[in-house]
Amino acid sequence: PQVSPGQRSRPTAALPSSKDRRPEMRCCTDPVDAADEPKTAPAGMSGPFSFSSGLPDCCAASPDLYKTIAEIPDVARLVEMTFPPGAKDVPHEHPIHSMYFITDCKLKIAGPPTPTKLGEEGGVAEVPAGAAPIFPAMAHQVENVGDAVGKAIFVEPYPNCKACGEVAGYISPFEVSPGCYKILAEDDDWITGVLTMAVGEKDLLHHHKDHLIYVLEGDGVTIYPGGDESAAMVVPLQVGAGIPAPMSAPPFAKHTLLNSGTVPLKMVFFEAKK
């Protein structure tokens, strides 16, 4: 299945389109121009992944375009992808990864999820802001062929990602506070969720497993660990920040949350299911 903003998804090799906000892809299959041959990753690159293809991971291949902004050791990392117009990365590989597009993007991609192969002329995909596709492992090269900066975030589980295990009496935020929490996409291992809160709004007591958070809007929250009002933790926020939220840190495992800031709150998060 293809994915549009707000629609749940399972791993797919198709990108959503910004045209009429419908899932659609426009591809071009012109002959390969020598000038468009894949760039080569500099020698000596290393990262947390070792792919059988021998290709580097995205952050090792193009650290100017991909940055790890939060991580939970032995679990996963949150990567921010920022492509100025005309930017083109080095061929690289990804594990299964869940994405969220912060801006509209017009990308030429050689390899999946377009129907092309790495080294060929890429297919053009237009992706709307708010799209949350989940992709299988893939190798490709990406170029921003739009006229604006393209930005997205995604979570990449580390090899041998540690499971969280079962939580006794688990309370899902999506069930107890559906006005604040929405599932954008999910597969067997990860949920892509979004939290929205008006100023002064507060959710109900709930649990989380390991998750990584990205701040889209907001300047501050108050966390009540375990729902204890006397243990309030005031946390300033910065738009664009990545926040690791492991279960092992008491404030994140079970709490209530208040938007104690001065503006509406919107945060995307990727949460482990197992």
PDB file of N, CA and C in Angstrom, residues 37-86:
ATOM      1  N   GLU A  37      26.592   9.826 -12.846  1.00  0.00           N
ATOM      2  CA  GLU A  37      27.051   8.576 -12.263  1.00  0.00           C
ATOM      3  C   GLU A  37      27.178   8.744 -10.747  1.00  0.00           C
ATOM      4  N   PRO A  38      26.885   7.708  -9.964  1.00  0.00           N
ATOM      5  CA  PRO A  38      26.926   7.837  -8.506  1.00  0.00           C
ATOM      6  C   PRO A  38      28.264   8.342  -8.006  1.00  0.00           C
ATOM      7  N   LYS A  39      28.211   9.236  -7.035  1.00  0.00           N
ATOM      8  CA  LYS A  39      29.420   9.673  -6.368  1.00  0.00           C
ATOM      9  C   LYS A  39      29.935   8.526  -5.495  1.00  0.00           C
ATOM     10  N   THR A  40      31.203   8.548  -5.203  1.00  0.00           N
ATOM     11  CA  THR A  40      31.811   7.483  -4.407  1.00  0.00           C
ATOM     12  C   THR A  40      32.059   7.967  -2.991  1.00  0.00           C
ATOM     13  N   ALA A  41      31.726   7.131  -2.019  1.00  0.00           N
ATOM     14  CA  ALA A  41      31.962   7.483  -0.621  1.00  0.00           C
ATOM     15  C   ALA A  41      33.461   7.500  -0.346  1.00  0.00           C
ATOM     16  N   PRO A  42      33.955   8.503   0.371  1.00  0.00           N
ATOM     17  CA  PRO A  42      35.377   8.546   0.724  1.00  0.00           C
ATOM     18  C   PRO A  42      35.785   7.309   1.505  1.00  0.00           C
ATOM     19  N   ALA A  43      37.021   6.914   1.346  1.00  0.00           N
ATOM     20  CA  ALA A  43      37.526   5.734   2.054  1.00  0.00           C
ATOM     21  C   ALA A  43      37.577   5.987   3.555  1.00  0.00           C
ATOM     22  N   GLY A  44      37.480   4.926   4.305  1.00  0.00           N
ATOM     23  CA  GLY A  44      37.629   5.042   5.750  1.00  0.00           C
ATOM     24  C   GLY A  44      36.345   5.367   6.487  1.00  0.00           C
ATOM     25  N   MET A  45      35.211   5.372   5.773  1.00  0.00           N
ATOM     26  CA  MET A  45      33.951   5.686   6.449  1.00  0.00           C
ATOM     27  C   MET A  45      33.544   4.528   7.342  1.00  0.00           C
ATOM     28  N   SER A  46      32.971   4.836   8.482  1.00  0.00           N
ATOM     29  CA  SER A  46      32.495   3.808   9.386  1.00  0.00           C
ATOM     30  C   SER A  46      31.208   4.280  10.034  1.00  0.00           C
ATOM     31  N   GLY A  47      30.445   3.339  10.555  1.00  0.00           N
ATOM     32  CA  GLY A  47      29.196   3.668  11.213  1.00  0.00           C
ATOM     33  C   GLY A  47      28.710   2.471  11.984  1.00  0.00           C
ATOM     34  N   PRO A  48      27.507   2.547  12.558  1.00  0.00           N
ATOM     35  CA  PRO A  48      27.012   1.441  13.381  1.00  0.00           C
ATOM     36  C   PRO A  48      26.480   0.261  12.574  1.00  0.00           C
ATOM     37  N   PHE A  49      26.403   0.417  11.250  1.00  0.00           N
ATOM     38  CA  PHE A  49      25.846  -0.638  10.408  1.00  0.00           C
ATOM     39  C   PHE A  49      26.930  -1.248   9.531  1.00  0.00           C
ATOM     40  N   SER A  50      26.773  -2.525   9.239  1.00  0.00           N
ATOM     41  CA  SER A  50      27.664  -3.218   8.322  1.00  0.00           C
ATOM     42  C   SER A  50      26.798  -3.979   7.332  1.00  0.00           C
ATOM     43  N   PHE A  51      26.671  -3.432   6.116  1.00  0.00           N
ATOM     44  CA  PHE A  51      25.794  -4.020   5.114  1.00  0.00           C
ATOM     45  C   PHE A  51      26.579  -4.964   4.207  1.00  0.00           C
ATOM     46  N   SER A  52      25.943  -6.043   3.790  1.00  0.00           N
ATOM     47  CA  SER A  52      26.614  -7.016   2.930  1.00  0.00           C
ATOM     48  C   SER A  52      27.007  -6.411   1.592  1.00  0.00           C
ATOM     49  N   SER A  53      26.325  -5.341   1.195  1.00  0.00           N
ATOM     50  CA  SER A  53      26.645  -4.662  -0.062  1.00  0.00           C
ATOM     51  C   SER A  53      27.985  -3.940   0.002  1.00  0.00           C
ATOM     52  N   GLY A  54      28.455  -3.655   1.220  1.00  0.00           N
ATOM     53  CA  GLY A  54      29.670  -2.879   1.383  1.00  0.00           C
ATOM     54  C   GLY A  54      29.436  -1.384   1.368  1.00  0.00           C
ATOM     55  N   LEU A  55      28.198  -0.964   1.137  1.00  0.00           N
ATOM     56  CA  LEU A  55      27.884   0.462   1.127  1.00  0.00           C
ATOM     57  C   LEU A  55      27.850   1.022   2.546  1.00  0.00           C
ATOM     58  N   PRO A  56      28.141   2.311   2.718  1.00  0.00           N
ATOM     59  CA  PRO A  56      28.052   2.934   4.039  1.00  0.00           C
ATOM     60  C   PRO A  56      26.599   3.251   4.390  1.00  0.00           C
ATOM     61  N   ASP A  57      26.347   3.558   5.661  1.00  0.00           N
ATOM     62  CA  ASP A  57      25.027   4.069   6.032  1.00  0.00           C
ATOM     63  C   ASP A  57      24.957   5.540   5.656  1.00  0.00           C
ATOM     64  N   CYS A  58      23.780   6.125   5.740  1.00  0.00           N
ATOM     65  CA  CYS A  58      23.573   7.480   5.235  1.00  0.00           C
ATOM     66  C   CYS A  58      24.420   8.524   5.955  1.00  0.00           C
ATOM     67  N   CYS A  59      24.531   8.414   7.280  1.00  0.00           N
ATOM     68  CA  CYS A  59      25.277   9.420   8.048  1.00  0.00           C
ATOM     69  C   CYS A  59      26.773   9.333   7.780  1.00  0.00           C
ATOM     70  N   ALA A  60      27.275   8.121   7.561  1.00  0.00           N
ATOM     71  CA  ALA A  60      28.685   7.958   7.245  1.00  0.00           C
ATOM     72  C   ALA A  60      28.972   8.426   5.821  1.00  0.00           C
ATOM     73  N   ALA A  61      28.019   8.173   4.916  1.00  0.00           N
ATOM     74  CA  ALA A  61      28.219   8.522   3.509  1.00  0.00           C
ATOM     75  C   ALA A  61      28.152  10.021   3.266  1.00  0.00           C
ATOM     76  N   SER A  62      27.182  10.689   3.864  1.00  0.00           N
ATOM     77  CA  SER A  62      26.946  12.120   3.602  1.00  0.00           C
ATOM     78  C   SER A  62      26.628  12.848   4.905  1.00  0.00           C
ATOM     79  N   PRO A  63      27.639  13.042   5.758  1.00  0.00           N
ATOM     80  CA  PRO A  63      27.385  13.676   7.056  1.00  0.00           C
ATOM     81  C   PRO A  63      26.930  15.128   6.957  1.00  0.00           C
ATOM     82  N   ASP A  64      27.096  15.737   5.792  1.00  0.00           N
ATOM     83  CA  ASP A  64      26.604  17.105   5.604  1.00  0.00           C
ATOM     84  C   ASP A  64      25.100  17.140   5.382  1.00  0.00           C
ATOM     85  N   LEU A  65      24.516  15.997   5.004  1.00  0.00           N
ATOM     86  CA  LEU A  65      23.088  15.940   4.685  1.00  0.00           C
ATOM     87  C   LEU A  65      22.287  15.124   5.704  1.00  0.00           C
ATOM     88  N   TYR A  66      22.932  14.190   6.374  1.00  0.00           N
ATOM     89  CA  TYR A  66      22.259  13.335   7.350  1.00  0.00           C
ATOM     90  C   TYR A  66      22.975  13.459   8.694  1.00  0.00           C
ATOM     91  N   LYS A  67      22.230  13.753   9.749  1.00  0.00           N
ATOM     92  CA  LYS A  67      22.825  13.908  11.071  1.00  0.00           C
ATOM     93  C   LYS A  67      22.011  13.131  12.106  1.00  0.00           C
ATOM     94  N   THR A  68      22.709  12.402  12.969  1.00  0.00           N
ATOM     95  CA  THR A  68      22.051  11.741  14.095  1.00  0.00           C
ATOM     96  C   THR A  68      21.784  12.798  15.161  1.00  0.00           C
ATOM     97  N   ILE A  69      20.508  13.048  15.454  1.00  0.00           N
ATOM     98  CA  ILE A  69      20.154  14.107  16.407  1.00  0.00           C
ATOM     99  C   ILE A  69      19.708  13.547  17.760  1.00  0.00           C
ATOM    100  N   ALA A  70      19.515  12.240  17.836  1.00  0.00           N
ATOM    101  CA  ALA A  70      19.208  11.587  19.114  1.00  0.00           C
ATOM    102  C   ALA A  70      19.405  10.096  18.929  1.00  0.00           C
ATOM    103  N   GLU A  71      19.770   9.429  20.007  1.00  0.00           N
ATOM    104  CA  GLU A  71      19.884   7.975  19.930  1.00  0.00           C
ATOM    105  C   GLU A  71      19.682   7.358  21.298  1.00  0.00           C
ATOM    106  N   ILE A  72      19.227   6.127  21.274  1.00  0.00           N
ATOM    107  CA  ILE A  72      19.187   5.291  22.469  1.00  0.00           C
ATOM    108  C   ILE A  72      20.178   4.164  22.196  1.00  0.00           C
ATOM    109  N   PRO A  73      21.294   4.124  22.912  1.00  0.00           N
ATOM    110  CA  PRO A  73      22.321   3.117  22.635  1.00  0.00           C
ATOM    111  C   PRO A  73      21.755   1.707  22.591  1.00  0.00           C
ATOM    112  N   ASP A  74      22.209   0.950  21.593  1.00  0.00           N
ATOM    113  CA  ASP A  74      21.809  -0.448  21.389  1.00  0.00           C
ATOM    114  C   ASP A  74      20.344  -0.591  20.979  1.00  0.00           C
ATOM    115  N   VAL A  75      19.669   0.521  20.723  1.00  0.00           N
ATOM    116  CA  VAL A  75      18.263   0.446  20.303  1.00  0.00           C
ATOM    117  C   VAL A  75      18.089   1.067  18.924  1.00  0.00           C
ATOM    118  N   ALA A  76      18.242   2.391  18.803  1.00  0.00           N
ATOM    119  CA  ALA A  76      17.976   3.049  17.526  1.00  0.00           C
ATOM    120  C   ALA A  76      18.522   4.467  17.550  1.00  0.00           C
ATOM    121  N   ARG A  77      18.591   5.066  16.377  1.00  0.00           N
ATOM    122  CA  ARG A  77      18.986   6.464  16.262  1.00  0.00           C
ATOM    123  C   ARG A  77      17.927   7.228  15.469  1.00  0.00           C
ATOM    124  N   LEU A  78      17.825   8.521  15.767  1.00  0.00           N
ATOM    125  CA  LEU A  78      16.937   9.424  15.048  1.00  0.00           C
ATOM    126  C   LEU A  78      17.801  10.288  14.140  1.00  0.00           C
ATOM    127  N   VAL A  79      17.519  10.233  12.846  1.00  0.00           N
ATOM    128  CA  VAL A  79      18.327  10.929  11.850  1.00  0.00           C
ATOM    129  C   VAL A  79      17.515  12.067  11.237  1.00  0.00           C
ATOM    130  N   GLU A  80      18.147  13.229  11.111  1.00  0.00           N
ATOM    131  CA  GLU A  80      17.541  14.364  10.410  1.00  0.00           C
ATOM    132  C   GLU A  80      18.213  14.502   9.049  1.00  0.00           C
ATOM    133  N   MET A  81      17.401  14.529   8.021  1.00  0.00           N
ATOM    134  CA  MET A  81      17.866  14.662   6.635  1.00  0.00           C
ATOM    135  C   MET A  81      17.523  16.071   6.170  1.00  0.00           C
ATOM    136  N   THR A  82      18.538  16.848   5.767  1.00  0.00           N
ATOM    137  CA  THR A  82      18.325  18.214   5.299  1.00  0.00           C
ATOM    138  C   THR A  82      19.024  18.374   3.958  1.00  0.00           C
ATOM    139  N   PHE A  83      18.229  18.570   2.889  1.00  0.00           N
ATOM    140  CA  PHE A  83      18.762  18.658   1.530  1.00  0.00           C
ATOM    141  C   PHE A  83      18.472  20.032   0.939  1.00  0.00           C
ATOM    142  N   PRO A  84      19.486  20.885   0.775  1.00  0.00           N
ATOM    143  CA  PRO A  84      19.281  22.124   0.032  1.00  0.00           C
ATOM    144  C   PRO A  84      18.956  21.798  -1.429  1.00  0.00           C
ATOM    145  N   PRO A  85      18.352  22.728  -2.166  1.00  0.00           N
ATOM    146  CA  PRO A  85      18.093  22.483  -3.591  1.00  0.00           C
ATOM    147  C   PRO A  85      19.382  22.099  -4.320  1.00  0.00           C
ATOM    148  N   GLY A  86      19.315  21.045  -5.099  1.00  0.00           N
ATOM    149  CA  GLY A  86      20.467  20.593  -5.857  1.00  0.00           C
ATOM    150  C   GLY A  86      21.388  19.644  -5.124  1.00  0.00           C
TER     151      GLY A  86
END
